[in-house]
Every structure is written in C-alpha cells, then in structure tokens.
Amino acid sequence: EAQVTQNPRYLITVTGKKLTVTCSQNMNHEYMSWYRQDPGLGLRQIYYSMNVEVTDKGDVPEGYKVSRKEKRNFPLILESPSPNQTSLYFCASSWDRTNTGELFFGEGSRLTVL
Amino acid sequence: KQEVTQIPAALSVPEGENLVLNCSFTDSAIYNLQWFRQDPGKGLTSLLLIQSSQREQTSGRLNASLDKSSGRSTLYIAASQPGDSATYLCAVNSGNTPLVFGKGTRLSVIA
C-alpha cells in the first residue's frame, strides 16, 4: 500500500530535549516536505527536499533541521525543543521533482513540549 | 505573495443537499490546485488535483473547478452524506515555492 509513515504519532517532551520525528515513504517520491498545523494559522511549511541531499527552508524553518540521505526518508529534528513548537506535524511527499504532482500526507505527529 | 482564502469557514447542511465550497487565491500564476479532506486529528487525504491547464476534475460525487484568471476554485459535493463531515482544504502550487494552504472549511452534514 502506498503510504507516508510518520513516527511517533504522539510525543510529550520537555524543553531542550532533542527529538527526531521520522518520515518514510514507499512510493519512490523525489519530493518530501514537513508542515506544521496550528489552530488559526493553518498549515505552514517547515522544510522541503527536492531530492536526496537537497533540502531547503520553507516558511517557518527556525528551530528545526532536516536531512535527506536516502530517497525514502526525511526526518525532522528538533535540536532544542521549545513550547512554541507544540503543534501537529505532517510529512508529505510527491513524485514530481517540481512538485506539480499530487501530494500525499502522513497521519501526523502530535508534539507537546512542556 | 500568494494568499489563499476559503469561504465559508464552517458550514452545516442537512443530509442529501448539494453544496459548494469556495477557494480563492491572489496570484493566478499557478501550476495546480489541490483539494484535501482532513478528519479530526488525522492527516490530509487528497481529493482532487487540477492542473493549471484544466477547468475541472471529477471523482464520484465530487467536482472541482478552476478559473485561474479570476483566482477561484470551487469544490462541489453532490448528495451530501454524514460521512462527508470533515474539514476541506485547498492548496495552491505556484512552482518551486511552498504550497500555500487555505485555512479550510469545516463541513457538518446532519442526518
């Protein structure tokens, strides 16, 4: 089954404790992206990747890091989480290099930073 | 900068009604527009993708139209059912820039 898988789905952590949210897709997509969704603000892009070893900032990259060492994986790293990073996070992927194809989303990871 | 607006923010209709959700965008230079459905606490499911050269796309009871020159798209849902209750989002793709999402329309279909 074609899917985008995120882990963990739910996480409660404390300020400053590094964490990684993993994202994996099994569709051989070139394009992958991370979003956060907050009430009243909608979905905002954090980082995206056009291909292996190619990443770029989205609208709200501060406080986040990403890497794309393999085509299928695109982990989101919070080096020193803060309460304002409490949010619902989504990973998404698309087959098309220029992102003109259909975008597929993971189920989401709900992060709470105390 | 591209801005996407969805009206209404919330909508409640009785089962069986046909309904229209609206999405407007400020910059008509787009590659495509995509409609998504999001159930509470869940991810986004793609419903329809309209390329800039297309006028509409259909899938079952759903029909999405695109008028690029006026910066508008509509999602038409025929014979609504309680299972259609969800938040519907549109997203505009202007090329090598982040997708811009509307804030969604929360739909409730009452049995």
XYZ file of N, CA and C in Angstrom:
675
model
N 0.840 -1.196 0.000
C 0.000 0.000 0.000
C 0.874 1.245 0.000
N 0.559 2.187 -0.904
C 1.308 3.429 -0.968
C 1.020 4.263 0.273
N 2.074 4.683 0.951
C 1.824 5.464 2.150
C 3.038 6.265 2.588
N 2.738 7.270 3.418
C 3.744 8.062 4.103
C 3.584 7.750 5.590
N 4.664 7.308 6.212
C 4.601 6.859 7.606
C 5.426 7.765 8.489
N 4.781 8.264 9.535
C 5.466 9.120 10.494
C 5.508 8.430 11.854
N 6.612 8.671 12.562
C 6.721 8.182 13.936
C 7.560 9.145 14.776
N 7.186 9.372 16.053
C 5.994 8.822 16.692
C 4.733 9.588 16.297
N 3.589 9.032 16.555
C 2.327 9.712 16.297
C 2.004 10.706 17.402
N 2.414 10.393 18.597
C 2.184 11.276 19.742
C 3.456 11.317 20.575
N 3.808 12.508 21.057
C 5.006 12.650 21.853
C 4.867 13.833 22.793
N 5.175 13.594 24.056
C 5.268 14.664 25.038
C 6.709 14.708 25.497
N 7.314 15.889 25.431
C 8.702 16.017 25.831
C 8.881 17.303 26.633
N 10.095 17.548 27.057
C 10.387 18.744 27.838
C 11.314 19.656 27.064
N 11.293 20.911 27.415
C 12.121 21.914 26.747
C 13.579 21.488 26.734
N 14.181 21.582 25.550
C 15.611 21.332 25.416
C 16.022 19.907 25.136
N 15.099 18.975 25.211
C 15.457 17.572 24.974
C 15.307 17.233 23.494
N 16.434 16.995 22.845
C 16.441 16.750 21.399
C 15.523 15.603 21.018
N 14.814 15.784 19.905
C 13.974 14.705 19.416
C 13.962 14.689 17.901
N 13.627 13.526 17.376
C 13.532 13.334 15.928
C 12.193 12.706 15.593
N 11.536 13.264 14.603
C 10.315 12.676 14.068
C 10.672 12.074 12.713
N 10.446 10.796 12.575
C 10.838 10.139 11.330
C 9.702 10.190 10.315
N 10.070 10.171 9.049
C 9.104 10.130 7.958
C 9.663 9.223 6.876
N 8.848 8.320 6.413
C 9.276 7.399 5.370
C 8.146 7.223 4.367
N 8.517 7.195 3.075
C 7.508 6.962 2.031
C 7.963 5.800 1.149
N 6.986 5.034 0.675
C 7.294 3.834 -0.115
C 6.889 3.986 -1.578
N 6.783 5.220 -2.059
C 6.317 5.471 -3.420
C 7.432 5.938 -4.343
N 8.676 5.912 -3.864
C 9.820 6.368 -4.654
C 9.683 7.845 -5.073
N 9.044 8.627 -4.201
C 8.849 10.038 -4.497
C 10.141 10.813 -4.344
N 10.332 11.802 -5.203
C 11.520 12.645 -5.111
C 11.319 13.785 -4.120
N 10.113 14.318 -4.082
C 9.831 15.499 -3.271
C 9.250 15.097 -1.937
N 9.815 15.654 -0.840
C 9.267 15.431 0.502
C 9.264 16.753 1.247
N 8.350 16.846 2.216
C 8.167 18.131 2.880
C 7.621 17.923 4.284
N 7.909 18.882 5.172
C 7.349 18.897 6.518
C 6.501 20.145 6.703
N 5.337 19.945 7.362
C 4.430 21.038 7.681
C 4.091 20.976 9.170
N 3.723 22.125 9.688
C 3.108 22.147 10.998
C 1.731 22.794 10.869
N 0.804 22.324 11.687
C -0.560 22.832 11.631
C -0.951 23.339 13.010
N -1.343 24.604 13.060
C -1.721 25.237 14.311
C -3.072 25.908 14.167
N -3.892 25.881 15.209
C -5.220 26.500 15.135
C -5.123 27.969 14.749
N -5.941 28.349 13.790
C -5.967 29.738 13.346
C -4.868 30.118 12.380
N -3.838 29.297 12.267
C -2.712 29.601 11.370
C -2.676 28.671 10.165
N -3.389 27.580 10.247
C -3.406 26.647 9.133
C -2.114 25.857 9.011
N -1.860 25.367 7.819
C -0.667 24.568 7.535
C 0.452 25.456 7.034
N 1.625 25.310 7.621
C 2.781 26.082 7.200
C 3.952 25.140 6.964
N 4.687 25.407 5.891
C 5.785 24.522 5.526
C 7.037 24.850 6.329
N 7.706 23.804 6.805
C 8.910 23.977 7.618
C 10.159 23.845 6.736
N 10.307 22.698 6.112
C 11.404 22.398 5.200
C 10.869 21.510 4.083
N 11.596 21.509 2.966
C 11.259 20.590 1.904
C 12.532 20.092 1.242
N 12.367 19.015 0.478
C 13.510 18.406 -0.191
C 13.097 17.989 -1.596
N 13.849 18.453 -2.585
C 13.556 18.110 -3.972
C 14.127 16.745 -4.352
N 15.175 16.322 -3.635
C 15.794 15.036 -3.938
C 16.811 14.718 -2.855
N 17.469 13.590 -2.967
C 18.482 13.190 -1.983
C 19.551 14.270 -1.886
N 19.881 14.610 -0.628
C 20.914 15.602 -0.318
C 20.550 17.020 -0.747
N 19.290 17.262 -1.117
C 18.836 18.606 -1.493
C 17.690 19.006 -0.585
N 17.956 19.968 0.307
C 16.900 20.441 1.203
C 16.850 21.971 1.164
N 15.692 22.514 1.520
C 15.551 23.966 1.513
C 14.524 24.390 2.551
N 14.634 25.637 2.982
C 13.744 26.153 4.015
C 12.371 26.474 3.442
N 11.360 26.244 4.277
C 10.022 26.671 3.947
C 9.725 28.004 4.612
N 8.501 28.160 5.081
C 8.095 29.425 5.680
C 8.522 29.583 7.128
N 8.617 28.471 7.865
C 8.896 28.542 9.302
C 9.982 27.552 9.703
N 11.226 27.714 9.235
C 12.278 26.728 9.493
C 12.988 26.872 10.838
N 12.777 28.005 11.524
C 13.563 28.266 12.745
C 13.303 27.201 13.805
N 14.404 26.665 14.342
C 14.296 25.671 15.406
C 14.223 24.236 14.906
N 14.289 24.046 13.604
C 14.185 22.709 13.007
C 15.385 22.426 12.103
N 15.686 21.149 11.958
C 16.668 20.676 10.996
C 16.080 19.469 10.284
N 16.576 19.235 9.078
C 16.171 18.046 8.323
C 17.390 17.461 7.641
N 17.245 16.244 7.174
C 18.276 15.629 6.338
C 17.595 14.714 5.336
N 18.265 14.514 4.206
C 17.713 13.603 3.184
C 18.875 12.779 2.618
N 19.229 11.764 3.398
C 20.343 10.903 2.996
C 19.883 9.773 2.080
N 18.617 9.411 2.220
C 18.036 8.379 1.359
C 16.744 8.933 0.775
N 16.360 8.400 -0.360
C 15.179 8.920 -1.044
C 13.915 8.732 -0.212
N 13.796 7.611 0.475
C 12.551 7.300 1.161
C 12.383 7.986 2.514
N 13.460 8.494 3.115
C 13.389 9.014 4.480
C 13.684 10.506 4.560
N 12.948 11.180 5.426
C 13.118 12.638 5.577
C 12.809 12.995 7.026
N 13.752 12.765 7.934
C 13.480 13.024 9.348
C 13.492 14.514 9.695
N 12.676 14.861 10.654
C 12.606 16.235 11.178
C 13.241 16.231 12.557
N 14.210 17.100 12.762
C 14.976 17.129 14.008
C 14.728 18.432 14.745
N 14.381 18.305 16.024
C 14.265 19.465 16.893
C 15.415 19.367 17.882
N 16.446 20.170 17.670
C 17.659 20.076 18.492
C 17.398 20.481 19.942
N 16.631 21.526 20.131
C 16.325 22.025 21.467
C 14.886 22.520 21.487
N 13.941 21.589 21.611
C 12.528 21.960 21.501
C 12.103 23.010 22.520
N 11.182 23.856 22.106
C 10.612 24.867 22.990
C 9.090 24.757 22.937
N 8.401 25.293 23.951
C 6.936 25.171 23.981
C 6.243 25.694 22.731
N 6.817 26.690 22.057
C 6.154 27.208 20.848
C 6.255 26.246 19.655
N 6.933 25.134 19.849
C 6.963 24.092 18.821
C 5.929 22.998 19.083
N 5.115 23.199 20.109
C 3.973 22.318 20.324
C 3.022 22.489 19.153
N 2.758 21.399 18.453
C 1.991 21.510 17.222
C 1.682 20.113 16.683
N 0.915 20.099 15.605
C 0.649 18.875 14.852
C 1.503 18.932 13.590
N 2.350 17.938 13.420
C 3.313 17.929 12.320
C 2.925 16.900 11.267
N 3.062 17.302 10.011
C 2.766 16.412 8.899
C 3.946 16.340 7.939
N 4.220 15.119 7.518
C 5.164 14.882 6.448
C 4.371 14.607 5.178
N 4.886 15.048 4.048
C 4.187 14.828 2.786
C 5.192 14.514 1.685
N 4.740 13.833 0.650
C 5.638 13.527 -0.465
C 4.878 13.584 -1.777
N 5.660 13.767 -2.846
C 5.100 13.849 -4.183
C 6.111 13.266 -5.151
N 5.659 12.649 -6.222
C 6.589 12.029 -7.163
C 7.346 13.040 -7.987
N 6.776 14.203 -8.140
C 7.308 15.123 -9.133
C 8.373 16.038 -8.566
N 9.460 16.181 -9.285
C 10.594 16.997 -8.840
C 10.197 18.452 -8.643
N 9.295 18.957 -9.490
C 8.878 20.354 -9.353
C 7.577 20.469 -8.571
N 7.191 19.387 -7.932
C 6.026 19.422 -7.062
C 4.747 19.791 -7.802
N 4.604 19.299 -9.008
C 3.339 19.514 -9.718
C 2.422 18.317 -9.585
N 2.931 17.278 -8.934
C 2.105 16.092 -8.764
C 1.301 16.145 -7.495
N 0.473 15.132 -7.330
C -0.378 15.012 -6.160
C 0.479 14.838 -4.911
N 0.070 15.504 -3.852
C 0.797 15.463 -2.590
C 0.132 14.459 -1.651
N 0.931 13.551 -1.088
C 0.438 12.544 -0.162
C 0.941 12.875 1.243
N 0.027 12.794 2.216
C 0.362 13.155 3.581
C 0.424 11.944 4.497
N 1.282 12.054 5.512
C 1.270 11.092 6.606
C 0.125 11.396 7.553
N -0.036 10.548 8.578
C -1.145 10.671 9.514
C -0.947 11.783 10.543
N 0.263 12.278 10.642
C 0.505 13.373 11.572
C 1.185 12.919 12.852
N 1.957 13.826 13.449
C 2.623 13.576 14.734
C 2.293 14.739 15.657
N 1.608 14.408 16.747
C 1.223 15.476 17.680
C 2.281 15.598 18.750
N 2.936 16.756 18.760
C 4.049 17.001 19.676
C 3.653 18.031 20.725
N 3.915 17.703 21.977
C 3.728 18.652 23.077
C 5.068 18.854 23.765
N 5.475 20.114 23.870
C 6.728 20.452 24.540
C 6.393 21.207 25.827
N 6.762 20.626 26.957
C 6.422 21.232 28.265
C 7.538 22.155 28.752
N 2.996 37.924 -2.680
C 2.979 36.615 -2.055
C 1.582 36.008 -2.177
N 1.556 34.741 -2.549
C 0.263 34.066 -2.748
C -0.508 33.972 -1.433
N -1.780 34.291 -1.484
C -2.672 34.125 -0.342
C -3.891 33.337 -0.793
N -4.307 32.412 0.062
C -5.434 31.540 -0.264
C -6.502 31.699 0.810
N -7.724 31.938 0.360
C -8.838 32.170 1.274
C -9.949 31.167 0.991
N -10.499 30.611 2.055
C -11.618 29.680 1.892
C -12.827 30.219 2.644
N -13.921 30.246 1.918
C -15.177 30.738 2.479
C -16.287 29.751 2.133
N -17.163 29.384 3.098
C -17.162 29.847 4.484
C -16.159 29.075 5.336
N -15.925 29.534 6.553
C -15.028 28.820 7.458
C -15.701 27.569 8.006
N -17.016 27.621 8.119
C -17.770 26.466 8.607
C -19.117 26.436 7.923
N -19.625 25.226 7.748
C -20.878 25.051 7.018
C -21.597 23.834 7.576
N -22.889 23.984 7.809
C -23.691 22.872 8.305
C -24.891 22.698 7.387
N -25.080 21.493 6.862
C -26.156 21.241 5.911
C -26.865 19.937 6.275
N -28.125 19.805 5.888
C -28.810 18.524 6.099
C -28.376 17.510 5.054
N -28.436 16.269 5.421
C -28.060 15.184 4.518
C -28.839 15.265 3.214
N -28.157 14.993 2.112
C -28.806 14.969 0.809
C -28.644 16.252 0.001
N -28.237 17.311 0.677
C -28.076 18.576 -0.047
C -26.820 18.581 -0.903
N -26.914 19.330 -1.995
C -25.719 19.615 -2.794
C -25.086 20.873 -2.227
N -23.768 20.935 -2.226
C -23.129 22.108 -1.635
C -21.867 22.481 -2.391
N -21.453 23.737 -2.195
C -20.277 24.277 -2.870
C -19.349 24.915 -1.838
N -18.091 24.524 -1.903
C -17.067 25.143 -1.080
C -16.187 26.005 -1.979
N -15.788 27.145 -1.462
C -15.051 28.097 -2.275
C -13.608 28.269 -1.831
N -12.751 28.509 -2.809
C -11.334 28.759 -2.558
C -10.900 29.862 -3.525
N -10.303 30.920 -3.002
C -9.806 31.985 -3.868
C -8.328 32.215 -3.587
N -7.599 32.618 -4.626
C -6.167 32.859 -4.487
C -5.810 34.156 -5.190
N -4.737 34.797 -4.731
C -4.444 36.157 -5.180
C -3.554 36.214 -6.424
N -2.714 35.199 -6.634
C -1.794 35.194 -7.774
C -2.210 34.081 -8.729
N -2.589 34.452 -9.942
C -3.121 33.462 -10.888
C -2.034 32.622 -11.559
N -0.763 32.938 -11.328
C 0.329 32.165 -11.935
C 0.572 30.904 -11.115
N -0.280 29.905 -11.328
C -0.185 28.679 -10.534
C 0.093 27.486 -11.430
N 0.670 26.433 -10.851
C 0.872 25.170 -11.563
C -0.355 24.277 -11.415
N -0.855 24.202 -10.193
C -2.038 23.383 -9.950
C -2.679 23.781 -8.634
N -3.844 23.235 -8.404
C -4.571 23.454 -7.167
C -5.091 22.101 -6.712
N -4.970 21.850 -5.422
C -5.355 20.546 -4.895
C -6.353 20.735 -3.757
N -7.371 19.883 -3.750
C -8.337 19.853 -2.657
C -8.051 18.635 -1.779
N -8.108 18.898 -0.471
C -7.858 17.842 0.514
C -9.028 17.753 1.473
N -9.126 16.593 2.085
C -10.063 16.374 3.180
C -9.246 16.013 4.419
N -9.635 16.591 5.566
C -8.964 16.255 6.812
C -10.005 15.923 7.877
N -9.930 14.713 8.397
C -10.768 14.315 9.514
C -10.067 14.729 10.813
N -10.825 14.951 11.890
C -10.232 15.443 13.141
C -9.051 14.598 13.615
N -7.932 15.247 13.865
C -6.750 14.554 14.368
C -6.052 13.662 13.364
N -6.455 13.768 12.112
C -5.892 12.878 11.081
C -5.106 13.663 10.044
N -4.478 12.919 9.159
C -3.752 13.542 8.073
C -4.673 14.023 6.974
N -4.074 14.595 5.950
C -4.843 15.108 4.823
C -4.920 14.048 3.733
N -6.107 13.902 3.190
C -6.316 12.966 2.090
C -6.603 13.762 0.832
N -5.843 13.489 -0.214
C -6.049 14.208 -1.459
C -7.364 13.784 -2.104
N -8.154 14.772 -2.512
C -9.432 14.500 -3.179
C -9.318 14.689 -4.685
N -8.847 15.843 -5.084
C -8.763 16.183 -6.496
C -7.585 17.118 -6.722
N -6.918 16.921 -7.842
C -5.809 17.785 -8.255
C -6.152 18.340 -9.622
N -6.160 19.668 -9.757
C -6.442 20.291 -11.039
C -5.188 21.001 -11.512
N -4.699 20.618 -12.679
C -3.561 21.312 -13.254
C -4.024 22.650 -13.822
N -3.096 23.564 -13.993
C -3.460 24.927 -14.416
C -4.133 24.958 -15.781
N -3.864 23.940 -16.608
C -4.446 23.898 -17.950
C -5.855 23.296 -17.964
N -6.301 22.792 -16.816
C -7.597 22.128 -16.754
C -8.655 23.064 -16.176
N -9.910 22.760 -16.491
C -11.017 23.566 -15.982
C -11.718 22.869 -14.818
N -11.717 21.528 -14.859
C -12.371 20.807 -13.774
C -11.895 19.374 -13.697
N -12.158 18.786 -12.526
C -11.857 17.381 -12.285
C -13.017 16.799 -11.495
N -13.311 15.531 -11.774
C -14.435 14.876 -11.097
C -13.980 13.553 -10.508
N -14.522 13.257 -9.321
C -14.295 11.964 -8.695
C -15.540 11.621 -7.899
N -16.311 10.689 -8.432
C -17.538 10.285 -7.747
C -18.497 11.449 -7.575
N -18.863 11.741 -6.339
C -19.801 12.841 -6.066
C -19.104 14.202 -5.971
N -17.825 14.225 -6.187
C -17.062 15.460 -6.077
C -16.702 16.005 -7.438
N -16.805 17.332 -7.552
C -16.382 18.003 -8.771
C -15.670 19.283 -8.371
N -14.457 19.446 -8.858
C -13.707 20.658 -8.570
C -13.502 21.428 -9.859
N -13.704 22.730 -9.801
C -13.492 23.579 -10.966
C -12.390 24.574 -10.662
N -11.787 25.070 -11.727
C -10.714 26.053 -11.589
C -10.894 27.155 -12.616
N -10.929 28.400 -12.130
C -10.924 29.569 -13.006
C -9.684 30.367 -12.633
N -8.611 30.091 -13.351
C -7.324 30.675 -12.989
C -7.332 32.196 -13.110
N -7.965 32.694 -14.150
C -7.919 34.134 -14.402
C -8.595 34.939 -13.300
N -9.637 34.354 -12.709
C -10.320 35.064 -11.624
C -9.814 34.639 -10.256
N -8.894 33.678 -10.226
C -8.326 33.246 -8.954
C -9.301 32.495 -8.079
N -10.087 31.605 -8.691
C -11.103 30.893 -7.917
C -11.169 29.416 -8.262
N -11.479 28.650 -7.219
C -11.791 27.239 -7.411
C -12.984 26.906 -6.525
N -13.802 25.984 -6.997
C -14.915 25.521 -6.180
C -14.881 24.005 -6.088
N -15.318 23.499 -4.963
C -15.498 22.062 -4.762
C -16.984 21.824 -4.560
N -17.551 21.080 -5.474
C -18.980 20.771 -5.441
C -19.152 19.353 -4.920
N -19.992 19.207 -3.897
C -20.284 17.887 -3.337
C -21.763 17.609 -3.565
N -22.044 16.568 -4.301
C -23.434 16.217 -4.609
C -23.978 15.249 -3.570
N -25.251 15.414 -3.274
C -25.980 14.496 -2.386
C -25.167 14.190 -1.124
N -24.922 15.224 -0.339
C -24.033 15.094 0.818
C -24.510 14.023 1.808
N -23.533 13.405 2.481
C -23.791 12.344 3.450
C -23.084 12.677 4.761
N -23.553 12.135 5.881
C -22.866 12.404 7.157
C -21.381 12.055 7.113
N -21.022 11.049 6.344
C -19.614 10.676 6.215
C -18.763 11.708 5.499
N -19.405 12.705 4.898
C -18.655 13.794 4.257
C -18.209 14.837 5.268
N -18.684 14.737 6.496
C -18.313 15.709 7.527
C -16.813 15.651 7.773
N -16.157 16.783 7.594
C -14.696 16.885 7.713
C -14.326 18.327 7.427
N -13.035 18.618 7.509
C -12.533 19.916 7.070
C -11.932 19.756 5.680
N -12.296 20.660 4.784
C -11.820 20.618 3.407
C -10.861 21.778 3.184
N -9.683 21.447 2.689
C -8.659 22.466 2.450
C -8.283 22.499 0.983
N -7.998 23.678 0.503
C -7.424 23.786 -0.836
C -5.987 24.278 -0.693
N -5.146 23.875 -1.629
C -3.737 24.256 -1.609
C -3.323 24.647 -3.020
N -2.619 25.760 -3.114
C -2.207 26.282 -4.408
C -0.709 26.089 -4.578
N -0.331 25.551 -5.701
C 1.074 25.305 -6.035
C 1.503 26.283 -7.121
N 2.438 27.172 -6.766
C 2.901 28.173 -7.730
C 4.278 27.831 -8.279
N 4.727 26.584 -8.117
C 6.013 26.177 -8.661
C 6.999 25.865 -7.560
N 8.231 26.302 -7.688
C 9.269 25.966 -6.721
C 9.212 26.833 -5.472
N 8.009 26.966 -4.951
C 7.798 27.688 -3.691
C 6.875 26.828 -2.849
N 6.864 27.054 -1.539
C 5.982 26.215 -0.708
C 4.530 26.289 -1.145
N 3.843 25.157 -1.075
C 2.401 25.165 -1.296
C 1.772 26.120 -0.293
N 0.751 26.835 -0.752
C 0.032 27.721 0.153
C -1.354 27.134 0.391
N -1.661 26.901 1.637
C -2.941 26.301 2.010
C -3.924 27.359 2.481
N -5.192 27.134 2.181
C -6.235 27.888 2.841
C -6.423 27.336 4.245
N -7.223 28.014 5.043
C -7.434 27.575 6.423
C -8.565 26.574 6.542
N -9.227 26.306 5.442
C -10.191 25.229 5.426
C -11.618 25.647 5.678
N -12.522 24.779 5.238
C -13.949 24.910 5.544
C -14.348 23.668 6.320
N -14.897 23.880 7.519
C -15.333 22.750 8.348
C -16.773 22.423 8.011
N -16.989 21.254 7.435
C -18.315 20.848 6.967
C -18.949 19.849 7.931
N -20.202 20.113 8.274
C -21.001 19.163 9.062
C -22.234 18.811 8.266
N -22.441 17.533 8.019
C -23.634 17.061 7.325
C -24.498 16.352 8.349
N -25.690 16.899 8.557
C -26.573 16.418 9.622
C -27.549 15.385 9.070
N -27.596 14.229 9.717
C -28.500 13.161 9.291
C -29.953 13.493 9.613
